[in-house]
PDB file of C-alpha atoms in Angstrom:
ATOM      1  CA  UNK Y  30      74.787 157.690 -22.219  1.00  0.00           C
ATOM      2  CA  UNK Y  31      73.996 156.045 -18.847  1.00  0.00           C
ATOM      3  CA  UNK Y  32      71.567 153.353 -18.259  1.00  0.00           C
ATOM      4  CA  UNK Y  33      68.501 155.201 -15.445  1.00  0.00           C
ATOM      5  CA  UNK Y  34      68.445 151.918 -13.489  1.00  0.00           C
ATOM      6  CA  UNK Y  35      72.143 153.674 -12.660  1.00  0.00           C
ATOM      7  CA  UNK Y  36      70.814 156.808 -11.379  1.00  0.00           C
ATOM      8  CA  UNK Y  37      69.027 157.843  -8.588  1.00  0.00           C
ATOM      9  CA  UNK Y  38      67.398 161.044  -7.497  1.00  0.00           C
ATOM     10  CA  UNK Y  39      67.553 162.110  -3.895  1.00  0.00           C
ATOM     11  CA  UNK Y  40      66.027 164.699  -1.641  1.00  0.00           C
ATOM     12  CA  UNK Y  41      68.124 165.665   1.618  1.00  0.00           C
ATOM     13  CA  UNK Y  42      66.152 167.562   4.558  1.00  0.00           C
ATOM     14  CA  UNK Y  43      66.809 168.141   7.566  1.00  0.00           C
ATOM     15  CA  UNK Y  44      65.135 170.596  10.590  1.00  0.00           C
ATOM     16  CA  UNK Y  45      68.335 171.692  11.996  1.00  0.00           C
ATOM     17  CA  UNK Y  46      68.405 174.989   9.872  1.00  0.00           C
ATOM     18  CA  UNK Y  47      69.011 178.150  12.039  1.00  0.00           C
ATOM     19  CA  UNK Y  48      68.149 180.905   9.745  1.00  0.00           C
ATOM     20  CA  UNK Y  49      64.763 179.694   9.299  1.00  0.00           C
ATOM     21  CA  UNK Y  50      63.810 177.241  11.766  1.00  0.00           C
ATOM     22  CA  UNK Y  51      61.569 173.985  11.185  1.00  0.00           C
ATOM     23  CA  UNK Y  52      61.493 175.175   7.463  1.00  0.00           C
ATOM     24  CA  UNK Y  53      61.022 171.783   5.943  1.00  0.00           C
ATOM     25  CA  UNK Y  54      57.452 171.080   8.352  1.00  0.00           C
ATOM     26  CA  UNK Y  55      56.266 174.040   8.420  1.00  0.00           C
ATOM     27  CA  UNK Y  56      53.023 174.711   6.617  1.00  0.00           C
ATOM     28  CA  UNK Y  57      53.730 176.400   3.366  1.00  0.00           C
ATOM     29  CA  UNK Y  58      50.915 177.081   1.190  1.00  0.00           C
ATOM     30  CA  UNK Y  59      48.655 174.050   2.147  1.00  0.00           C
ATOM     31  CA  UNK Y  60      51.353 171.719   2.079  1.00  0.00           C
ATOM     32  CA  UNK Y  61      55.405 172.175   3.567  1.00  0.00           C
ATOM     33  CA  UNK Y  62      58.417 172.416   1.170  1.00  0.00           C
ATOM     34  CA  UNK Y  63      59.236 168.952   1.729  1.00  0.00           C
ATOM     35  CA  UNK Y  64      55.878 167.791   0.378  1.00  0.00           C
ATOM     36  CA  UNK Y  65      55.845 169.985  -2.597  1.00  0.00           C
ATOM     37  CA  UNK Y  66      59.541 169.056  -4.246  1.00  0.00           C
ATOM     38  CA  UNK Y  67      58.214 164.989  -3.346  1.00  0.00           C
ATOM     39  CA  UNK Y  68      55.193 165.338  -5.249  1.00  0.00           C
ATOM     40  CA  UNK Y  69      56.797 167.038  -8.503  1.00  0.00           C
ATOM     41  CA  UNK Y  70      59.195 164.383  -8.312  1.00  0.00           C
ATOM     42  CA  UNK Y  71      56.496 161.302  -8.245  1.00  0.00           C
ATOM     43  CA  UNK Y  72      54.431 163.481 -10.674  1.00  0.00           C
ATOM     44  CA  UNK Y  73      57.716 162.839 -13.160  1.00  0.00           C
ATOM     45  CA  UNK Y  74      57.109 161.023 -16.451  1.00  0.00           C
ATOM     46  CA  UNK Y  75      60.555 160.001 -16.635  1.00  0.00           C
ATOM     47  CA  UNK Y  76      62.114 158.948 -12.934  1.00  0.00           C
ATOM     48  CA  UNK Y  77      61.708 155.697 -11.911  1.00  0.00           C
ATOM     49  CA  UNK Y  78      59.680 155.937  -8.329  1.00  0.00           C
ATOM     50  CA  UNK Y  79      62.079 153.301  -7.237  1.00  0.00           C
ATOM     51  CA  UNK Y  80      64.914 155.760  -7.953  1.00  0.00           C
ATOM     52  CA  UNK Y  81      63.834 158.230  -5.947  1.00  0.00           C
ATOM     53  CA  UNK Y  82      64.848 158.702  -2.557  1.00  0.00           C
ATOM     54  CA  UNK Y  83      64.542 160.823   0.623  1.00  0.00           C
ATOM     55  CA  UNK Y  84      67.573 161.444   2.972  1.00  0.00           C
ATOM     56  CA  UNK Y  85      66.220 162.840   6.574  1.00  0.00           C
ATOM     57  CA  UNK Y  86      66.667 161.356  10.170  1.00  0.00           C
ATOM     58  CA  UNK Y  87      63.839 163.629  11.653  1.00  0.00           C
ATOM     59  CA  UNK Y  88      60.609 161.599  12.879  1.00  0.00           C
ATOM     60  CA  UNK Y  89      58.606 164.266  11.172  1.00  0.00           C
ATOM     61  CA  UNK Y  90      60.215 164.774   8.009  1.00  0.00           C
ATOM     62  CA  UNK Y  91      60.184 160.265   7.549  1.00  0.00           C
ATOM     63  CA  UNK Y  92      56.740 160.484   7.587  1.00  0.00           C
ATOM     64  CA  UNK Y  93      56.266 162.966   5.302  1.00  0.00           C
ATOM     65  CA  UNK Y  94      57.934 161.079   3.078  1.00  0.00           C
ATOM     66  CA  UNK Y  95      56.454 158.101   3.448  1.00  0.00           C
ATOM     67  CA  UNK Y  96      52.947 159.925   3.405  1.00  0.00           C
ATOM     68  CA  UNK Y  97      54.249 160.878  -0.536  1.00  0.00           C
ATOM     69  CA  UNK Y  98      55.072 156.929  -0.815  1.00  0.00           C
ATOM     70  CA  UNK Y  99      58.885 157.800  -1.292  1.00  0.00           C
ATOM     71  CA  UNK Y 100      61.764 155.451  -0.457  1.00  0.00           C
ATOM     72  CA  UNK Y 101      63.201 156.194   2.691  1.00  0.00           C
ATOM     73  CA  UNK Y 102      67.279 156.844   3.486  1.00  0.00           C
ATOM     74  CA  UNK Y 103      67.810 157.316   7.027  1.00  0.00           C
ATOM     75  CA  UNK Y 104      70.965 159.981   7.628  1.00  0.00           C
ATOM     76  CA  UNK Y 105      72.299 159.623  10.675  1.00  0.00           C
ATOM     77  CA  UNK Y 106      71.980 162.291  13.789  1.00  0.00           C
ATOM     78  CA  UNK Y 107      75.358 163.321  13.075  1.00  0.00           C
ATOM     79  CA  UNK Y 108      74.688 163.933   9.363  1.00  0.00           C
ATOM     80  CA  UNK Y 109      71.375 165.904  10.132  1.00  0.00           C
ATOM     81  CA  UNK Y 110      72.661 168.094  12.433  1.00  0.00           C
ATOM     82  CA  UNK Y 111      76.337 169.255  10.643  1.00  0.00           C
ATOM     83  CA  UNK Y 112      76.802 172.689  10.437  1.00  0.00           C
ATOM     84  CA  UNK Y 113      78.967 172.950   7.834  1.00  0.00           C
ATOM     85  CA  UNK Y 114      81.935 173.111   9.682  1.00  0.00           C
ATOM     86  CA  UNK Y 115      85.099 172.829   8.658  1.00  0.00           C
ATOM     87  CA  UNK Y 116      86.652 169.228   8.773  1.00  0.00           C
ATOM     88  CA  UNK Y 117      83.773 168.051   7.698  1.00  0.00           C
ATOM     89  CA  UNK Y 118      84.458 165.659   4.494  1.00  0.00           C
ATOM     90  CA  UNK Y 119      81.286 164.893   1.833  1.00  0.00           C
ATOM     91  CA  UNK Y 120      80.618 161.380   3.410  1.00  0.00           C
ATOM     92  CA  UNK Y 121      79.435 162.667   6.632  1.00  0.00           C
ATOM     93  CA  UNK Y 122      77.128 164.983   4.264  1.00  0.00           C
ATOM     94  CA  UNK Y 123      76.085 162.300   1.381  1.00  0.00           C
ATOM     95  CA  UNK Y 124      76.004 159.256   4.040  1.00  0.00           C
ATOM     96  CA  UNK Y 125      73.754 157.704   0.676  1.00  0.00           C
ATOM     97  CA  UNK Y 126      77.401 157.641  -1.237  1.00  0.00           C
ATOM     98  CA  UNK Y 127      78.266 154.137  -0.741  1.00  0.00           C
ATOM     99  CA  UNK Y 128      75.156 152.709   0.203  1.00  0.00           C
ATOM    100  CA  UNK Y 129      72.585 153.377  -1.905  1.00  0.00           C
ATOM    101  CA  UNK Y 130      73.193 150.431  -4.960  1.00  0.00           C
ATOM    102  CA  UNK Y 131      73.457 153.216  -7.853  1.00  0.00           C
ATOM    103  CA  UNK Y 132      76.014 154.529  -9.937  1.00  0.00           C
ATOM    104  CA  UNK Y 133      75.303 157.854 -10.162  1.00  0.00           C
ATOM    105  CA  UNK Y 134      73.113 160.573  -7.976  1.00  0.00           C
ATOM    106  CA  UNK Y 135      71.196 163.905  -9.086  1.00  0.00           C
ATOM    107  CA  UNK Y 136      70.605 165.501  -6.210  1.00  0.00           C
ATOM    108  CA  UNK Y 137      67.562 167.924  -5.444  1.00  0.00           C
ATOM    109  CA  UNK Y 138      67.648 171.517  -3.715  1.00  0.00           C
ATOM    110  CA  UNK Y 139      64.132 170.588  -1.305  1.00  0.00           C
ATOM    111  CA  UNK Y 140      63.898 174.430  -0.244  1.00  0.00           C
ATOM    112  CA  UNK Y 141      62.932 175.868  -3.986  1.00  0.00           C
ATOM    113  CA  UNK Y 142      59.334 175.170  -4.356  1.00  0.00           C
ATOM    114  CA  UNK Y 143      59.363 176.969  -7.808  1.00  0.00           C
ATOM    115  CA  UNK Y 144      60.639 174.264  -9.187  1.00  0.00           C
ATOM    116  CA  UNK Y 145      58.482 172.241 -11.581  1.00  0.00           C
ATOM    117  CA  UNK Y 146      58.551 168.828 -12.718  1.00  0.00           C
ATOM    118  CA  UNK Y 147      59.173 169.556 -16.315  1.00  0.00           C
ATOM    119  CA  UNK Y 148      62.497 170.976 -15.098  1.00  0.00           C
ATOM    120  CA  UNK Y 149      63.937 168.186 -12.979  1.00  0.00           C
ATOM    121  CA  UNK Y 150      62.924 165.906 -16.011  1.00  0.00           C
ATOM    122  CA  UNK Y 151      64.930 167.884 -18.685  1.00  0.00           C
ATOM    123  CA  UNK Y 152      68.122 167.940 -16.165  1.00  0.00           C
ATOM    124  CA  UNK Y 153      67.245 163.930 -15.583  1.00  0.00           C
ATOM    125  CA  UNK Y 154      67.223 163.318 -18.980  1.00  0.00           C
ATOM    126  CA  UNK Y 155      69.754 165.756 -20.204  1.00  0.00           C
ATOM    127  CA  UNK Y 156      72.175 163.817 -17.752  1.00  0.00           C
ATOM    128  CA  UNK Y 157      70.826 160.588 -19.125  1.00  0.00           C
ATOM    129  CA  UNK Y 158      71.956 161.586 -22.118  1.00  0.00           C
ATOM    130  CA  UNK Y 159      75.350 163.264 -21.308  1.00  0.00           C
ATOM    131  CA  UNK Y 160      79.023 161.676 -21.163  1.00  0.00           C
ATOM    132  CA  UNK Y 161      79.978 163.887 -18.496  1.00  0.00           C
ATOM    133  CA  UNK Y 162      79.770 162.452 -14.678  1.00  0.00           C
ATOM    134  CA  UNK Y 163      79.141 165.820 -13.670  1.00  0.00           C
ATOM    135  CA  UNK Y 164      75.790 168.460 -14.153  1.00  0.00           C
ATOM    136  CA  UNK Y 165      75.113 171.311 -12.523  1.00  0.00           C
ATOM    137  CA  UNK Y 166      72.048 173.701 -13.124  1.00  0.00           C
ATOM    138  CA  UNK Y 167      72.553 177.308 -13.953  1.00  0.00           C
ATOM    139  CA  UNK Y 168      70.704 180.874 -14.889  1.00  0.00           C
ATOM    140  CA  UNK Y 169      71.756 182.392 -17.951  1.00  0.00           C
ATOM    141  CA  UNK Y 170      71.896 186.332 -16.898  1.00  0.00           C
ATOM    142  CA  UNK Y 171      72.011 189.039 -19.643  1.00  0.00           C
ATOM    143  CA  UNK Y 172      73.785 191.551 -17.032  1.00  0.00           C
ATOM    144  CA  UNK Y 173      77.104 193.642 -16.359  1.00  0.00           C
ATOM    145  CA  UNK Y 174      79.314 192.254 -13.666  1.00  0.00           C
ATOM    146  CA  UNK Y 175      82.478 193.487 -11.912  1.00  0.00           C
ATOM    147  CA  UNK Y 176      84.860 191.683  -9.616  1.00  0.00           C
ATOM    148  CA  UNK Y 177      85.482 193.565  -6.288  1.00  0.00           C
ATOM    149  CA  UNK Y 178      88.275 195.338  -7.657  1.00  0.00           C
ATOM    150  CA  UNK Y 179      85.913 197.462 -10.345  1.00  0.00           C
ATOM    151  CA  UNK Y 180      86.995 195.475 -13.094  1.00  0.00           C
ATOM    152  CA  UNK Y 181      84.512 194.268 -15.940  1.00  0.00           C
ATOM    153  CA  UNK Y 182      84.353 190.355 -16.126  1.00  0.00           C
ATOM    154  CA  UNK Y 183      81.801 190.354 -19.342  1.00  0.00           C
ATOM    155  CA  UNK Y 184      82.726 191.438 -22.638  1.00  0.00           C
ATOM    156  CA  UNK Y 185      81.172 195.151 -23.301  1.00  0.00           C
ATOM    157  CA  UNK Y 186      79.494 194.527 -26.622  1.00  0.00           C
ATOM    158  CA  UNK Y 187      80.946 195.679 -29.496  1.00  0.00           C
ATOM    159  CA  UNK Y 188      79.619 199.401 -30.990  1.00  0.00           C
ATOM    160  CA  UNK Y 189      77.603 200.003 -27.495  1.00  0.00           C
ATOM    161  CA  UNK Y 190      78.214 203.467 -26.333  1.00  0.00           C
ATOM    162  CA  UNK Y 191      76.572 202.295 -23.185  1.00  0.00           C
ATOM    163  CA  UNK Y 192      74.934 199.603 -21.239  1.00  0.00           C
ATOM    164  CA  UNK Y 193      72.672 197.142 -23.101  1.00  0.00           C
ATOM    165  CA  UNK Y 194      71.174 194.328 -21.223  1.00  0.00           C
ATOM    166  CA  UNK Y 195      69.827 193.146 -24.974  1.00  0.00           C
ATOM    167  CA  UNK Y 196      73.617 193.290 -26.390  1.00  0.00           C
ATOM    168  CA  UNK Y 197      75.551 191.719 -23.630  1.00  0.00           C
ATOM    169  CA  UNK Y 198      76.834 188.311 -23.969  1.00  0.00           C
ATOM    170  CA  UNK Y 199      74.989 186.009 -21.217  1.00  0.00           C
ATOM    171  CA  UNK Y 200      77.101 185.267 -17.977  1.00  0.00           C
ATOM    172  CA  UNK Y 201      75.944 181.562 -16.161  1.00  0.00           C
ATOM    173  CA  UNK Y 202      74.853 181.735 -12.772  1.00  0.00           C
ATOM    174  CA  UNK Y 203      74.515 178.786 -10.727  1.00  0.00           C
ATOM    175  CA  UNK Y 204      70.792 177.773  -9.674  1.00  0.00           C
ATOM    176  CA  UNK Y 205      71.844 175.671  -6.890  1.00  0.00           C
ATOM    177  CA  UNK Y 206      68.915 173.728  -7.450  1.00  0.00           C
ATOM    178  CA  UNK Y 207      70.118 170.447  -9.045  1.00  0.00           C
ATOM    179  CA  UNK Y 208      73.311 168.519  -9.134  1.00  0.00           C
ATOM    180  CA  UNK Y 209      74.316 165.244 -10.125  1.00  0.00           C
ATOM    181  CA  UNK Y 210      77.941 163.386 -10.148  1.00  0.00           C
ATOM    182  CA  UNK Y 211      79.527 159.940  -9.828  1.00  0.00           C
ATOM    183  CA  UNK Y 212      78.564 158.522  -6.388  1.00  0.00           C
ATOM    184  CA  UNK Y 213      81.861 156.997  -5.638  1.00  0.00           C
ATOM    185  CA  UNK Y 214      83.924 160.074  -6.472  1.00  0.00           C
ATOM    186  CA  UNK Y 215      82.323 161.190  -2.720  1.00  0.00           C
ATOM    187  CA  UNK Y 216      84.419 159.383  -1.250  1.00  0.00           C
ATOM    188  CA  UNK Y 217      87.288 160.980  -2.721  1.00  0.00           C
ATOM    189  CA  UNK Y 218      86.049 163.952  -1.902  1.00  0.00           C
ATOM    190  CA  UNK Y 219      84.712 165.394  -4.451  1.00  0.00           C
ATOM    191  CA  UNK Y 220      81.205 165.894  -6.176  1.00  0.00           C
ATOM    192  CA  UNK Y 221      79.909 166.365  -9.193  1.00  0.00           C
ATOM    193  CA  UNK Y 222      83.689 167.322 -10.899  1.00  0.00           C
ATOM    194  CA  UNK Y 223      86.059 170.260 -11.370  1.00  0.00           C
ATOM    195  CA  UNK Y 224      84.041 173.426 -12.442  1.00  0.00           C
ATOM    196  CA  UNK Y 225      87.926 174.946 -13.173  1.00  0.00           C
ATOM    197  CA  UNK Y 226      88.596 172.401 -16.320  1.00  0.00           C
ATOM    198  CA  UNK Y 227      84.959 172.120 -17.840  1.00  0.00           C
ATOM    199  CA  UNK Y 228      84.482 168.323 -16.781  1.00  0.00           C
ATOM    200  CA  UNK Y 229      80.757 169.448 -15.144  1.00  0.00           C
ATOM    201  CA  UNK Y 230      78.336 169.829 -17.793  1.00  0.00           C
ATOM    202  CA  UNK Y 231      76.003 173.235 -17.429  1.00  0.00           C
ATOM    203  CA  UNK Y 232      72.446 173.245 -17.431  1.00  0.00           C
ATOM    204  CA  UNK Y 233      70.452 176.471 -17.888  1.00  0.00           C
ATOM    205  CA  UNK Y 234      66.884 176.213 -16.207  1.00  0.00           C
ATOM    206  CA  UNK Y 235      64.323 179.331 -15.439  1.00  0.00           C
ATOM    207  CA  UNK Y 236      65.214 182.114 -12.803  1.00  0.00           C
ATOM    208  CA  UNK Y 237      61.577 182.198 -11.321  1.00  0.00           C
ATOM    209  CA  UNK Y 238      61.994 178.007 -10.611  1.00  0.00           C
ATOM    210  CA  UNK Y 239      65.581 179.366  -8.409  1.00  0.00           C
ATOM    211  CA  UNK Y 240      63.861 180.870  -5.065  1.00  0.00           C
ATOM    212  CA  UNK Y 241      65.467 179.327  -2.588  1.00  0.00           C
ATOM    213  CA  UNK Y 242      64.373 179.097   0.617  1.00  0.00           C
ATOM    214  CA  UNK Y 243      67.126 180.355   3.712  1.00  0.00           C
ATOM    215  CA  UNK Y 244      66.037 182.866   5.451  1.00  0.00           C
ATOM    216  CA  UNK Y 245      62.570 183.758   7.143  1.00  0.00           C
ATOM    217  CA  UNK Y 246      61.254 186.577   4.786  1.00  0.00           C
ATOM    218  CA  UNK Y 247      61.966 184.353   1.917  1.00  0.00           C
ATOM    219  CA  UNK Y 248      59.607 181.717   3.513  1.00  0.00           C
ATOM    220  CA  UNK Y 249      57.036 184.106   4.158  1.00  0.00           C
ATOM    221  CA  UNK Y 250      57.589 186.128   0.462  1.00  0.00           C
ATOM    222  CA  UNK Y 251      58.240 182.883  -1.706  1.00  0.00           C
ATOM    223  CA  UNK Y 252      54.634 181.171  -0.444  1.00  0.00           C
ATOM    224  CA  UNK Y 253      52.939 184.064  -1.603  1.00  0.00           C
ATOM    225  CA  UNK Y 254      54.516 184.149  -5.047  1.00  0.00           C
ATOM    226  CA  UNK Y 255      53.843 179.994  -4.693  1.00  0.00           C
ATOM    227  CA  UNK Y 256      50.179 180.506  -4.113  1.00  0.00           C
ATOM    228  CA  UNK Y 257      49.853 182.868  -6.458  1.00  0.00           C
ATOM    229  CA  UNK Y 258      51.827 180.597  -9.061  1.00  0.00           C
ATOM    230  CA  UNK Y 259      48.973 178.136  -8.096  1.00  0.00           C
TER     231      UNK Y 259
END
């Protein structure tokens, strides 16, 4: 069990994306994807508003936070702009890690506008709940998959002459959508746990809440499929 006045929820954006540029301003259905994810999290019944927090340097993206009445954690230049390169250790990424006064950190994918409210409350609470220091959202796919080298990595079901999507034993997928982990542990280097000894408890949540946004026909497809959600 953890106590929620030792968690907090943050949302990083940034505008530096090069597959889809200015992705986090730009209008998306009325509003921008930075605006949407803020208001399903201040819509939640169960996150403290003072938990919540927005990581961004950008001029643009601070004031759309602060137009959604969010708390504020200004990145650095440096931080916005990483590439991903390699070198680059998770404190340069989560610059919140030893300065935000929590315990704990769920952290929010800002680019999947599918996701609703009721969602990242059942993680929030599940993790409340949990005596693991690690979560991690996933998909639960009924499918058959094979590793490069043509071999089966599910379990054929048993008495199935052939494929059976109905039969097969579910494989977990992650969402990429929502994470949470011990704060300081960034500073070691690592966040949320190790996935290869089961210390990072797995959350299922829906496919159609997954749709991330990266690339520039996903912007244009996934605000369609938004507004028509709407």
């Amino acid at each position: 069990m953890k106590d929620k006045n030792d968690v907090c929820v943050v949302m990083q954006a940034r505008l530096s994306s090069q597959r889809c540029p200015q992705k986090m301003i730009r209008p998306f259905a009325g509003d921008t994807l930075t605006g949407i994810i803020l208001k399903k999290l201040a819509a939640s019944s169960v996150i403290p508003r003072e938990n919540i927090f927005l990581s961004v340097h950008e001029p643009e993206l601070v004031s759309i936070g602060e137009e959604n009445g969010i708390n504020i954690f200004h990145r650095s230049y440096e931080s916005a702009v990483w590439d991903g390169g390699e070198g680059t250790h998770l404190t340069g990424m989560y610059e919140w890690w030893d300065k935000l006064p929590y315990k704990y950190a769920i952290l929010i994918n800002g680019c999947a506008p599918m996701m609703s409210t009721e969602t990242i409350d059942n993680f929030y609470s599940r993790y409340l709940e949990s005596d693991s220091d690690g979560m991690f959202a996933v998909i639960e796919k009924k499918n058959y998959f094979w590793n490069t080298e043509g071999k089966l990595i599910v379990p054929w079901p048993e008495g199935e002459p052939c494929m059976n999507t109905k039969a097969v034993a579910p494989t977990l997928e992650a969402a990429h959508c929502l994470y949470a982990g011990r704060m300081d542990k960034i500073g070691q280097g690592i966040w949320m746990g190790d996935f290869n000894n089961g210390e990072i408890e797995l959350v299922p949540m829906p496919e159609e809440e997954t749709f991330d946004v990266d690339y520039e026909w996903e912007f244009n497809l996934y605000e369609k499929l938004y507004r028509a959600s709407k």
